[in-house]
Coordinates of C-alpha atoms (C1' of nucleotides) in Angstrom, one line a residue:
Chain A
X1 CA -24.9 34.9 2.7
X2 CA -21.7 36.1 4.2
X3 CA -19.4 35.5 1.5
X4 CA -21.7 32.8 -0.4
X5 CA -19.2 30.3 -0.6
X6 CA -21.4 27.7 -2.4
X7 CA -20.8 24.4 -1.3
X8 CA -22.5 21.1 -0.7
X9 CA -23.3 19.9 3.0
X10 CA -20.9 16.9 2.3
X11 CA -17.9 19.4 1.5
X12 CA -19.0 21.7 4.6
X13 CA -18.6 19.0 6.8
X14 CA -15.7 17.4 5.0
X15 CA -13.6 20.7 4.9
X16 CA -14.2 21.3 8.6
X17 CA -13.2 18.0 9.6
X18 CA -10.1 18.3 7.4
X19 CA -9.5 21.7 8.5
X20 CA -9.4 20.2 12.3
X21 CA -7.0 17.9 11.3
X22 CA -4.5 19.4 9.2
X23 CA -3.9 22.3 11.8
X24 CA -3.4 20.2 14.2
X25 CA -6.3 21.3 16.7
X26 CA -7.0 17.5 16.4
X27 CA -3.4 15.8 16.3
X28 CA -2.5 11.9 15.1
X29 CA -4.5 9.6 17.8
X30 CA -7.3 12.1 18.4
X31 CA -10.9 10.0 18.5
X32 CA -13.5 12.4 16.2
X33 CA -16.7 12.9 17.1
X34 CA -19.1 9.5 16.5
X35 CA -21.2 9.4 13.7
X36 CA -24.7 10.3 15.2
X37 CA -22.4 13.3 16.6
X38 CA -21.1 14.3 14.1
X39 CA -24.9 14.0 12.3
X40 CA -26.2 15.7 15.4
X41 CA -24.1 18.8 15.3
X42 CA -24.3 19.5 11.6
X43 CA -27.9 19.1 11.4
X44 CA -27.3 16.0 9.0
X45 CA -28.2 12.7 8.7
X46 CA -26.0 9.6 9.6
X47 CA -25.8 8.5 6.1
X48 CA -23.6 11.6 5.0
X49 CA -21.7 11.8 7.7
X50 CA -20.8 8.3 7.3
X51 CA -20.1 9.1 3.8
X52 CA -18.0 12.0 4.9
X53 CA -15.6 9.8 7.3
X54 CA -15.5 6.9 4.8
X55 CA -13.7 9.1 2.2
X56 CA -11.3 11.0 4.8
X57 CA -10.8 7.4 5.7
X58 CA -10.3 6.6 2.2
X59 CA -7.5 9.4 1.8
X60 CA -5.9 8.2 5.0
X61 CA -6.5 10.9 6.9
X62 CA -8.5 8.8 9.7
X63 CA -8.2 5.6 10.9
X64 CA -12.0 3.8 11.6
X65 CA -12.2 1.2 14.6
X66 CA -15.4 -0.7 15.2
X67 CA -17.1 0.2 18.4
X68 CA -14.1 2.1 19.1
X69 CA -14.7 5.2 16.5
X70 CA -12.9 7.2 14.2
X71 CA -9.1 8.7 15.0
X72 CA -7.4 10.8 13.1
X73 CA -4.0 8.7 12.3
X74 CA -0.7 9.2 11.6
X75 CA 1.3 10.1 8.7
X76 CA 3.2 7.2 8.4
X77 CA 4.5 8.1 4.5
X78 CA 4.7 10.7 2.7
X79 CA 3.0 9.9 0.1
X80 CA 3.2 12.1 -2.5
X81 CA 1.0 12.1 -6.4
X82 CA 3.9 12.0 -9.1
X83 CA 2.3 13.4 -12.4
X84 CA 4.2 11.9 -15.4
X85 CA 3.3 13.5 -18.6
X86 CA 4.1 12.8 -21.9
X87 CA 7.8 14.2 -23.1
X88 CA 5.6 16.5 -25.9
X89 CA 3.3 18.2 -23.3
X90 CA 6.4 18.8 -21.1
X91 CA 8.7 20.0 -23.6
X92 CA 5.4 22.4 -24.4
X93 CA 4.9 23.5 -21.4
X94 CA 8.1 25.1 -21.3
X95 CA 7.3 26.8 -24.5
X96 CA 9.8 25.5 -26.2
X97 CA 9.6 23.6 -29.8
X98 CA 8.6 19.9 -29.5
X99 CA 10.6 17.3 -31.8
X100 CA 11.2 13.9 -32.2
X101 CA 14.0 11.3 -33.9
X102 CA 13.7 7.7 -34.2
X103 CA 17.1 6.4 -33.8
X104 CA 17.1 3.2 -33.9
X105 CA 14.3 0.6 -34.8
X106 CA 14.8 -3.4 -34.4
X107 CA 13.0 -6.1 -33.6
X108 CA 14.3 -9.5 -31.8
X109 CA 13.4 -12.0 -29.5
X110 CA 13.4 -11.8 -26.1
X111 CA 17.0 -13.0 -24.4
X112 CA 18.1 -13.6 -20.9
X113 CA 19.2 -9.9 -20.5
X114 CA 15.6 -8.7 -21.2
X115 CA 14.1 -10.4 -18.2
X116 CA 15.4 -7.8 -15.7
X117 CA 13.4 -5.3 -17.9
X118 CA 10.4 -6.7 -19.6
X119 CA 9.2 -9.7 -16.9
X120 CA 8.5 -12.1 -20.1
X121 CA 9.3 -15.7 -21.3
X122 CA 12.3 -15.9 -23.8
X123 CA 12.5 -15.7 -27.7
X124 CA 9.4 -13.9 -27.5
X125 CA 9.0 -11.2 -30.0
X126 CA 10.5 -7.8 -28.6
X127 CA 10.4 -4.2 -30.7
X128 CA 13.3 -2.1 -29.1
X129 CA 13.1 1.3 -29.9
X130 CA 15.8 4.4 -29.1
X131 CA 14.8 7.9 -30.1
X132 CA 16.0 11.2 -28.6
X133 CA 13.0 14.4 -28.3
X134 CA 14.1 17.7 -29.0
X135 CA 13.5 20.8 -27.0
X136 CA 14.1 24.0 -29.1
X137 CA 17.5 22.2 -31.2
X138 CA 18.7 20.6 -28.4
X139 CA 18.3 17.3 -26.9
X140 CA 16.0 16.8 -24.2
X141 CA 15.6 13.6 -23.0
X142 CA 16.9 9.8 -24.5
X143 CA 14.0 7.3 -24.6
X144 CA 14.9 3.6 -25.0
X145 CA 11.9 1.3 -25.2
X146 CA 11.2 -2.7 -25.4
X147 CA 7.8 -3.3 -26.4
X148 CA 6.2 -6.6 -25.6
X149 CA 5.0 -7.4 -29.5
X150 CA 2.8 -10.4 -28.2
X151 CA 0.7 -8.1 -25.8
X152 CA 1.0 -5.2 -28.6
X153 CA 1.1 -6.9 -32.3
X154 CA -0.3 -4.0 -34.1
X155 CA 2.6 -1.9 -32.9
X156 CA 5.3 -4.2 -35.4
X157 CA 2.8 -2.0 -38.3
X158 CA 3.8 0.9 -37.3
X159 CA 7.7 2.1 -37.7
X160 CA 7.7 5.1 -35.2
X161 CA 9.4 8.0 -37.5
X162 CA 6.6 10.2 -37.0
X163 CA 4.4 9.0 -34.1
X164 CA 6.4 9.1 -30.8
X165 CA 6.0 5.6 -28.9
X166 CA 4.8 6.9 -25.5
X167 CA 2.1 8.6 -27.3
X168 CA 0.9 6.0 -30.1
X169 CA 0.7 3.4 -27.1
X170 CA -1.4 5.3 -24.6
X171 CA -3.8 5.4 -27.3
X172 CA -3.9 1.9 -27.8
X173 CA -3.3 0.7 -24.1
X174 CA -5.1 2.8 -22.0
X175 CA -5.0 2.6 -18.1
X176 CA -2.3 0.1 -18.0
X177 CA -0.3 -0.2 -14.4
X178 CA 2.9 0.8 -14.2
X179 CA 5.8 1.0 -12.1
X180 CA 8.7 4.0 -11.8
X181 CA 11.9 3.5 -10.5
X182 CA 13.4 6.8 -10.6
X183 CA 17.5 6.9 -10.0
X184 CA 20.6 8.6 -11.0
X185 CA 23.8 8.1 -13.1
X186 CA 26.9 9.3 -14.5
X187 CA 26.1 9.5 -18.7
X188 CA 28.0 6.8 -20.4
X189 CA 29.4 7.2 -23.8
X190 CA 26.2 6.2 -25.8
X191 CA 24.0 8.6 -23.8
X192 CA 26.3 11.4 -23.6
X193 CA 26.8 10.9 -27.6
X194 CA 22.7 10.9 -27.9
X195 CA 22.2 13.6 -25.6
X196 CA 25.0 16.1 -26.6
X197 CA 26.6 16.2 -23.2
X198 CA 29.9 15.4 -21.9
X199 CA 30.7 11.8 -20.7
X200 CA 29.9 11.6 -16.9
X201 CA 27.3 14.6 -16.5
X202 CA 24.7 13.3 -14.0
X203 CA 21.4 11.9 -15.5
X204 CA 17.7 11.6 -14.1
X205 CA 16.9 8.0 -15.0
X206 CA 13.2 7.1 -14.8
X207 CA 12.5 3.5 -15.7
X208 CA 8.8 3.2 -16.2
X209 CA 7.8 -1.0 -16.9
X210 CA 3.6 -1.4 -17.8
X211 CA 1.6 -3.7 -17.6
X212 CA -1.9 -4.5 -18.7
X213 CA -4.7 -7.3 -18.1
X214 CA -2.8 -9.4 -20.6
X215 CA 0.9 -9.2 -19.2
X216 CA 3.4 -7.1 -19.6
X217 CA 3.1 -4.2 -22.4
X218 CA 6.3 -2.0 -22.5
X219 CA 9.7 -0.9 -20.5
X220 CA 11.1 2.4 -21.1
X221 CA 14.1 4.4 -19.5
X222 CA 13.9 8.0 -20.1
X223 CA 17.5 9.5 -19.4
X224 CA 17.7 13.8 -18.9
X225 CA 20.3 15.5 -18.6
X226 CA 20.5 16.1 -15.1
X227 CA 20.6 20.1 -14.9
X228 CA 18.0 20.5 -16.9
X229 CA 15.5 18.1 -15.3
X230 CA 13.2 17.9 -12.3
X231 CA 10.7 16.0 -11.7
X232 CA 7.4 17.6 -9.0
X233 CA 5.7 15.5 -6.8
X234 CA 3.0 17.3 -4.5
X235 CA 1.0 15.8 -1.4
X236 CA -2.2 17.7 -0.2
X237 CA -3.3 16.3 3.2
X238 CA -6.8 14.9 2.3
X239 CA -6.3 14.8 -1.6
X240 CA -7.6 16.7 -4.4
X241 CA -9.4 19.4 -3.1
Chain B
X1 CA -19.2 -20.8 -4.6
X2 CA -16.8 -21.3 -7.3
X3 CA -13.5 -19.8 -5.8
X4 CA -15.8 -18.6 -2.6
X5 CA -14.4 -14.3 -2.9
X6 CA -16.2 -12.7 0.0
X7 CA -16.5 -9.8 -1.3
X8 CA -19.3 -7.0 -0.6
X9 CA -21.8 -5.8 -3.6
X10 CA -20.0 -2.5 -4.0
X11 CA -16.9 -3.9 -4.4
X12 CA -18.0 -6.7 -6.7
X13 CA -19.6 -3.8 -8.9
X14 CA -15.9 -1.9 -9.0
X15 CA -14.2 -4.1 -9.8
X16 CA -16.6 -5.5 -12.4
X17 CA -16.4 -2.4 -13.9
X18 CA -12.9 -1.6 -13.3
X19 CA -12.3 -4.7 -15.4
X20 CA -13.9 -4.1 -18.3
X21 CA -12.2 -0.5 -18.7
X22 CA -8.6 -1.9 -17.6
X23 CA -8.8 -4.5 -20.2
X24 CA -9.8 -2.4 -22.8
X25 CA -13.3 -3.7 -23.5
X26 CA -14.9 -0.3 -22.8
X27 CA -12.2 1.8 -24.5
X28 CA -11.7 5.5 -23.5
X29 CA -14.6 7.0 -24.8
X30 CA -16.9 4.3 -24.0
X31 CA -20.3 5.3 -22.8
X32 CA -21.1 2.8 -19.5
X33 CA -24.7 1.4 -18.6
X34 CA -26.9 4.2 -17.0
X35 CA -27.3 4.6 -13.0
X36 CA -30.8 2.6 -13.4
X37 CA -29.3 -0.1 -15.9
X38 CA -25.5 -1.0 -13.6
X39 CA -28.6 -1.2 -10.7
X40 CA -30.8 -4.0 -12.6
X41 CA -28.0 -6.1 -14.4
X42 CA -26.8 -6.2 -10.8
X43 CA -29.9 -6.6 -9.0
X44 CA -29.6 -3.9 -6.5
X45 CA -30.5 0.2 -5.8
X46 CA -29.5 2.8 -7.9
X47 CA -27.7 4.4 -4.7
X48 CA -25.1 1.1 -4.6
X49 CA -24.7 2.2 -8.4
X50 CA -24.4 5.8 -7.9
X51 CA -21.9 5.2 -5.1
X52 CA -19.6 3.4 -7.3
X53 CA -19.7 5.4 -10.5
X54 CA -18.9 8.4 -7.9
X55 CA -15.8 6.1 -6.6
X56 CA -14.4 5.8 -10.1
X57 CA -14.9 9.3 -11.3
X58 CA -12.9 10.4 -8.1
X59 CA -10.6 7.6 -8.6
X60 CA -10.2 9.5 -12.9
X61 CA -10.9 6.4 -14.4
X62 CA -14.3 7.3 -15.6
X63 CA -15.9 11.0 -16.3
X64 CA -19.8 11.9 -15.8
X65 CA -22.1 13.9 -17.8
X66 CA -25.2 14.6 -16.6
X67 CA -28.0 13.2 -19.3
X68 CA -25.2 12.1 -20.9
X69 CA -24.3 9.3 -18.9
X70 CA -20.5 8.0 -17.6
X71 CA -17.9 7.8 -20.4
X72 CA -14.3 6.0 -19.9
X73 CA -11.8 8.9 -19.5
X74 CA -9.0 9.6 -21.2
X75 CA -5.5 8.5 -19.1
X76 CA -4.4 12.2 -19.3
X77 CA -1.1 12.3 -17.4
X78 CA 0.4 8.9 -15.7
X79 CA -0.2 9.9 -11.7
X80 CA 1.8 7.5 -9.9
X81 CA 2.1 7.7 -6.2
X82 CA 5.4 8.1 -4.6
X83 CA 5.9 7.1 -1.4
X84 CA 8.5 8.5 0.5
X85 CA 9.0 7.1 3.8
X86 CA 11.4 8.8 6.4
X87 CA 15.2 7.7 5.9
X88 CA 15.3 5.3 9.0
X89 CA 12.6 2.9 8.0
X90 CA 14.2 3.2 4.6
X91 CA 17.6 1.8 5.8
X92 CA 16.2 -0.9 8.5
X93 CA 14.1 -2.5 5.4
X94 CA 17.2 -3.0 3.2
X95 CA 18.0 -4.8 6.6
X96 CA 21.2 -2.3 7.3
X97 CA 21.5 -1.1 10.5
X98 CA 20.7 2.9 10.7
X99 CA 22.7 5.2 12.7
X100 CA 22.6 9.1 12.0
X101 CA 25.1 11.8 13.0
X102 CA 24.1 15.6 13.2
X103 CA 27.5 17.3 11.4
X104 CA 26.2 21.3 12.2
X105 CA 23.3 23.0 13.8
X106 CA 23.2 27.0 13.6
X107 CA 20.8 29.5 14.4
X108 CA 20.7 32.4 12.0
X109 CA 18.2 34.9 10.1
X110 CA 16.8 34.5 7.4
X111 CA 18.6 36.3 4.4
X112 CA 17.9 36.8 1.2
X113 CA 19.0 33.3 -0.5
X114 CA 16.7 31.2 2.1
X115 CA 13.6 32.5 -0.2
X116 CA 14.1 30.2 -2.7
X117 CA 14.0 27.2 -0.4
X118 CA 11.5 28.5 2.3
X119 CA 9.6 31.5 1.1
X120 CA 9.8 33.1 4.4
X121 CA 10.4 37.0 5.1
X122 CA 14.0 38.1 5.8
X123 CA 15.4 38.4 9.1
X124 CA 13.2 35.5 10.7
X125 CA 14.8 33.0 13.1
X126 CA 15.9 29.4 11.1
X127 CA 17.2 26.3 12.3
X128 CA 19.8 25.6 9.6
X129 CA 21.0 21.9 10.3
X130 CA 23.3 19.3 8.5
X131 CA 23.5 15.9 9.4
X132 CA 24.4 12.5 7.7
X133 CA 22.4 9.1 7.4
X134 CA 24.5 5.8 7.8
X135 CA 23.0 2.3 6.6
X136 CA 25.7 0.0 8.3
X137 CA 29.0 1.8 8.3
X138 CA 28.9 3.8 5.1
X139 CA 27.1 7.1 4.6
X140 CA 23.5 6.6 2.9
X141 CA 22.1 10.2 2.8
X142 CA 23.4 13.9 3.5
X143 CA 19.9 15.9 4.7
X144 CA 20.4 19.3 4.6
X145 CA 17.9 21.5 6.3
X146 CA 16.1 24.8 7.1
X147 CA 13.6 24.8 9.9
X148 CA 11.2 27.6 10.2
X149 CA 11.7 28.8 13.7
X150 CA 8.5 30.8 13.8
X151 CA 6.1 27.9 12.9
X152 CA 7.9 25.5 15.1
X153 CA 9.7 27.3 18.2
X154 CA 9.8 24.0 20.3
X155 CA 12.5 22.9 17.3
X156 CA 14.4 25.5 19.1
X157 CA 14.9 23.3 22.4
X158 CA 15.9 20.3 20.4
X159 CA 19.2 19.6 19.8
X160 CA 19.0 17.1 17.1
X161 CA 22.0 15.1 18.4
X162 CA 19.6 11.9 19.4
X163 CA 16.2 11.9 17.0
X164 CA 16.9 13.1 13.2
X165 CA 14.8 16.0 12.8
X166 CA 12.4 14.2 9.8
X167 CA 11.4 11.9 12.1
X168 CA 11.0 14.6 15.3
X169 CA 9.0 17.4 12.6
X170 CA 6.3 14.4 11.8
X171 CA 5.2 14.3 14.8
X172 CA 5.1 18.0 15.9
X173 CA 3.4 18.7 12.4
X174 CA 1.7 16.0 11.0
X175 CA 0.0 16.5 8.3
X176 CA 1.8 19.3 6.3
X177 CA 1.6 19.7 2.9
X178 CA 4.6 19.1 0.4
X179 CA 6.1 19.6 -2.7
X180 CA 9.3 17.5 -3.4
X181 CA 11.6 18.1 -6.5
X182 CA 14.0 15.3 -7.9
X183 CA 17.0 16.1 -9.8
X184 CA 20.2 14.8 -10.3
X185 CA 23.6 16.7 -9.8
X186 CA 27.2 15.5 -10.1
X187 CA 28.5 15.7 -6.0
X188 CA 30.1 19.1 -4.9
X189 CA 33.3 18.9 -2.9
X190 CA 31.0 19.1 0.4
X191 CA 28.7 16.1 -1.0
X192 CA 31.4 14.3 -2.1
X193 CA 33.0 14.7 1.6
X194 CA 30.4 13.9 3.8
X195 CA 29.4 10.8 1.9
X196 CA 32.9 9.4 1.1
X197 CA 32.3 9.1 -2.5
X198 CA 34.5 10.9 -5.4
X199 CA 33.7 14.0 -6.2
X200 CA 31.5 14.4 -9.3
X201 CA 29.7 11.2 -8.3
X202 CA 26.2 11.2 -9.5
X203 CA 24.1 12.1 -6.8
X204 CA 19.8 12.0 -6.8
X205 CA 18.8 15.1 -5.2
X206 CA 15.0 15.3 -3.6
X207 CA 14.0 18.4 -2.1
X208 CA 11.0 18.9 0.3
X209 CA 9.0 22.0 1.1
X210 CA 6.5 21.4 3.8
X211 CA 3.5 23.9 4.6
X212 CA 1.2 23.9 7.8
X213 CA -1.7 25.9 7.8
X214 CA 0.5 28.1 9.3
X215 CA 2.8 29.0 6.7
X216 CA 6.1 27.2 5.9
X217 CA 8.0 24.7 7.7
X218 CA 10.8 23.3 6.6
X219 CA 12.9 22.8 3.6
X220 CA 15.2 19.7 3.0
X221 CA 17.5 18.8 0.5
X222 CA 18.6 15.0 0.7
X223 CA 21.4 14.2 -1.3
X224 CA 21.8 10.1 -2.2
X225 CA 24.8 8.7 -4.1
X226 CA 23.1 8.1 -7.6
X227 CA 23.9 4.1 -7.9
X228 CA 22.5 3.2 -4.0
X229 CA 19.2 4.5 -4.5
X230 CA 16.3 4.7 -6.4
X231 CA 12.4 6.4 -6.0
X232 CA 9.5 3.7 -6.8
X233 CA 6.7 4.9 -7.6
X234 CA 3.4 2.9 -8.7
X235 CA 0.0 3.6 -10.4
X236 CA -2.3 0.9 -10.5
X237 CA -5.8 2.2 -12.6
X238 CA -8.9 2.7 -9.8
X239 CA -6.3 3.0 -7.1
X240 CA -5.5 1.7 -4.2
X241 CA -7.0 -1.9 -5.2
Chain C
dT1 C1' -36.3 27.6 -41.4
dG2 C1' -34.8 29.4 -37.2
dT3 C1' -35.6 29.9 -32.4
dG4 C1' -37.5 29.7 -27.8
dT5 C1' -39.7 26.9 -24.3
dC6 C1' -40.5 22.9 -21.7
dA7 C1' -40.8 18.1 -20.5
dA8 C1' -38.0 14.2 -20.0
dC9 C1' -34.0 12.3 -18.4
dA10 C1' -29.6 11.2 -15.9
dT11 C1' -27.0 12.4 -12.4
dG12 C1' -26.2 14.8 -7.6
dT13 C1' -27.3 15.0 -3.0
dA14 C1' -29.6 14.0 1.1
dT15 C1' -32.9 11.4 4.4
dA16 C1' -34.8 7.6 7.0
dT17 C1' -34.4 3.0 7.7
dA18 C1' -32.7 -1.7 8.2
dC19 C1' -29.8 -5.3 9.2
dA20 C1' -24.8 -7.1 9.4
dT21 C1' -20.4 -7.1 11.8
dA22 C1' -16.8 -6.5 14.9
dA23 C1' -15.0 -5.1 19.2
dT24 C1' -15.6 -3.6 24.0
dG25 C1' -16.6 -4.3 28.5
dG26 C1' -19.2 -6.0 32.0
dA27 C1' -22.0 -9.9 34.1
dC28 C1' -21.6 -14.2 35.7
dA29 C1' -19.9 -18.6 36.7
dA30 C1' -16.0 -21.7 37.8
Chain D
dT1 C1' -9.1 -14.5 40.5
dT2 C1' -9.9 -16.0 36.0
dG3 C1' -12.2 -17.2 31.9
dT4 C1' -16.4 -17.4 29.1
dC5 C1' -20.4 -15.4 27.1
dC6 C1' -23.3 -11.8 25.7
dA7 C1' -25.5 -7.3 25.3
dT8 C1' -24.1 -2.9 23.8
dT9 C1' -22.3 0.0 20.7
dA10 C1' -20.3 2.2 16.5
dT11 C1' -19.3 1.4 12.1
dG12 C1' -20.3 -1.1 7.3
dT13 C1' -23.4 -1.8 3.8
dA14 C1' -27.6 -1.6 1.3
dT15 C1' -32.5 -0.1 0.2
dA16 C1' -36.2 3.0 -1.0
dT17 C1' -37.3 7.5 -1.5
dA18 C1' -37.3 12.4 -2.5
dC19 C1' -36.0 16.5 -4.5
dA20 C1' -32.4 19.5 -7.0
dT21 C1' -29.8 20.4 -11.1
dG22 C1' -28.0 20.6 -15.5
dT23 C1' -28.8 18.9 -20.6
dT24 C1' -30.9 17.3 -24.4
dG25 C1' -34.0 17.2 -27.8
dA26 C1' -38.7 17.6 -29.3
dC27 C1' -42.2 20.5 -30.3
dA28 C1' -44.6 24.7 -31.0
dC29 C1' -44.4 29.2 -32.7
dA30 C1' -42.8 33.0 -35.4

DNA sequence: TGTGTCAACATGTATATACATAATGGACAA
DNA sequence: TTGTCCATTATGTATATACATGTTGACACA
């Protein structure tokens, strides 16, 4: 009852352990305590502490070896969570107005070009969409999109002036992989046109490409203007806690 | 025995499930088969089922209500995990041989402009170094960094000619935790210098804060050359699958 | 009709137990 | 000395069981 921190015996156990380890009292190599130890000296059963290890395990924290034991290991990347919102909820969260313009709406088949993009067999239907979002009046980010109109036919329906395509798609293609390449360039004349910037003014480019169960779904390249962009990436040793 | 996957109950049962919310069958929303019910359609306890609802709520692809049951969750924000690995092993796998020259090292107090990179109180002892990452002949990187001379003395001794501090900090801290920013900026006259590039060169700036549990570590700003690198970073639904 | 109480229900956590599996290290034989 | 085999050991997985906890909804009562 000291200061009644509620907690279950699992996070007790798991919080000291982490605790050990991310101050270093145990450092990269160390061999933790065996199971039945571990059991032993927190008055627990082997079940939870094996439950215990087998998540810090999970978050990489520790290394298991049969016979051998448990050892904490060693940070071999830095492996950071990247949390990607949608361009409304950031523009929002920096309290400014949200809005959106479809520039540019066509659709075509698939050619040679689109391959490096959209990993999909040629003179397949393609929807390529360009629209700019709006923070306050000014330009916030470029969005140029290929949509994959076999995986997503309902989406030829829809024509995109009002619903933005990062948004209308998540609703209809939920926990789809994806993969973000995330680089840097000098704004070419179409961009710097779109964007309201001089030619040449560095730009965060992040390419995202998705794919669901059924193939490829979408490419997008998101260009900001660089100065007014940063993407935040955090790593907690042992995860969400 | 059809394709013979060795694969143990639990996992069988994820991925099973995983499936059917990945695909889209059970939509975001979707209410899954109770505890009891995942246990008989699969023919084992309700602890097996219990442990793997618990893996995919942690994993956010499913939420749980209690009486209510487990619902597909909503795909809030696109978490993708970045993986930054340390600037050698990032040259040796593009098969370029690494080399790495230290450019300045200075001991100094912390003043007032150090709080934005490493909230630290004034007049504490800092490592302030600058050095410059070569893949082959050419300049790959600049790394520009502060090093908290109260949570790391020993960094004191080193003289950072030999082992690039990144790679010496991991192992006398492992286990820190981080926030990195990404940006991009046109090269300054000093950036432009040290990596040989022209000066308003688009450049992909990440910085890194590290923490121990004994307060902040290091800062480090790593300047790239815009059109040599890019960041991947992948989400794949359920995790590390 | 509105409201309070309580039983039923689904998940949360923990235990004791059992057997499988992989790796270590020593016994033992060549 | 060297190589093979096997018991030991620690983890991996799964079961049955128990009780706690938070919610829902039905039912009784005002």
């Amino acid at each position: 009852m000291t200061t009644a921190k509620e907690a279950t015996l699992h996070q007790r156990i798991l919080s000291d352990l982490e605790g050990k380890i991310v101050s270093g009292e145990w450092p990269p190599g160390h061999r933790l305590p065996f199971e039945v130890d571990l059991a032993a000296q927190h008055g627990c059963s082997r079940m939870t502490a094996n439950k215990v290890l087998t998540q810090l395990a999970r978050s990489g924290l520790i290394e298991r070896r049969r016979k051998s034991g448990s050892f904490v290991a060693q940070p071999a990347a830095q492996a950071a969570v990247l949390e990607i919102h949608d361009i409304e909820t950031e523009v929002r969260s920096l309290r400014l107005a949200y809005s959106f313009r479809l520039a540019s709406r066509m659709v075509r088949n698939a050619g040679p070009a689109d391959r490096i993009h959209l990993d999909l067999p040629e003179s397949r239907p393609l929807l390529d969409l360009t629209c700019i979002h709006n923070a306050g009046d000014r330009p916030f980010c470029l969005e140029q999109r290929l949509i994959n109109l076999s995986a997503v036919p309902e989406a030829d329906g829809e024509d995109f002036s009002r619903v933005a395509p990062g948004a209308w798609l998540i609703s209809r293609v939920p926990w789809s992989a994806a993969e973000h390449r995330i680089s840097s360039v000098s704004a070419g004349a179409d961009a710097a046109a779109a964007l309201e910037i001089p030619r040449h003014t560095a730009c965060l480019i992040i390419e995202r490409r998705t794919w669901s169960s059924s193939g490829p779904v979408t490419f997008v390249r998101f260009t900001y203007p660089g100065d007014r962009h940063m993407l935040i990436a955090r790593f907690t040793p042992g995860g969400e806690n």
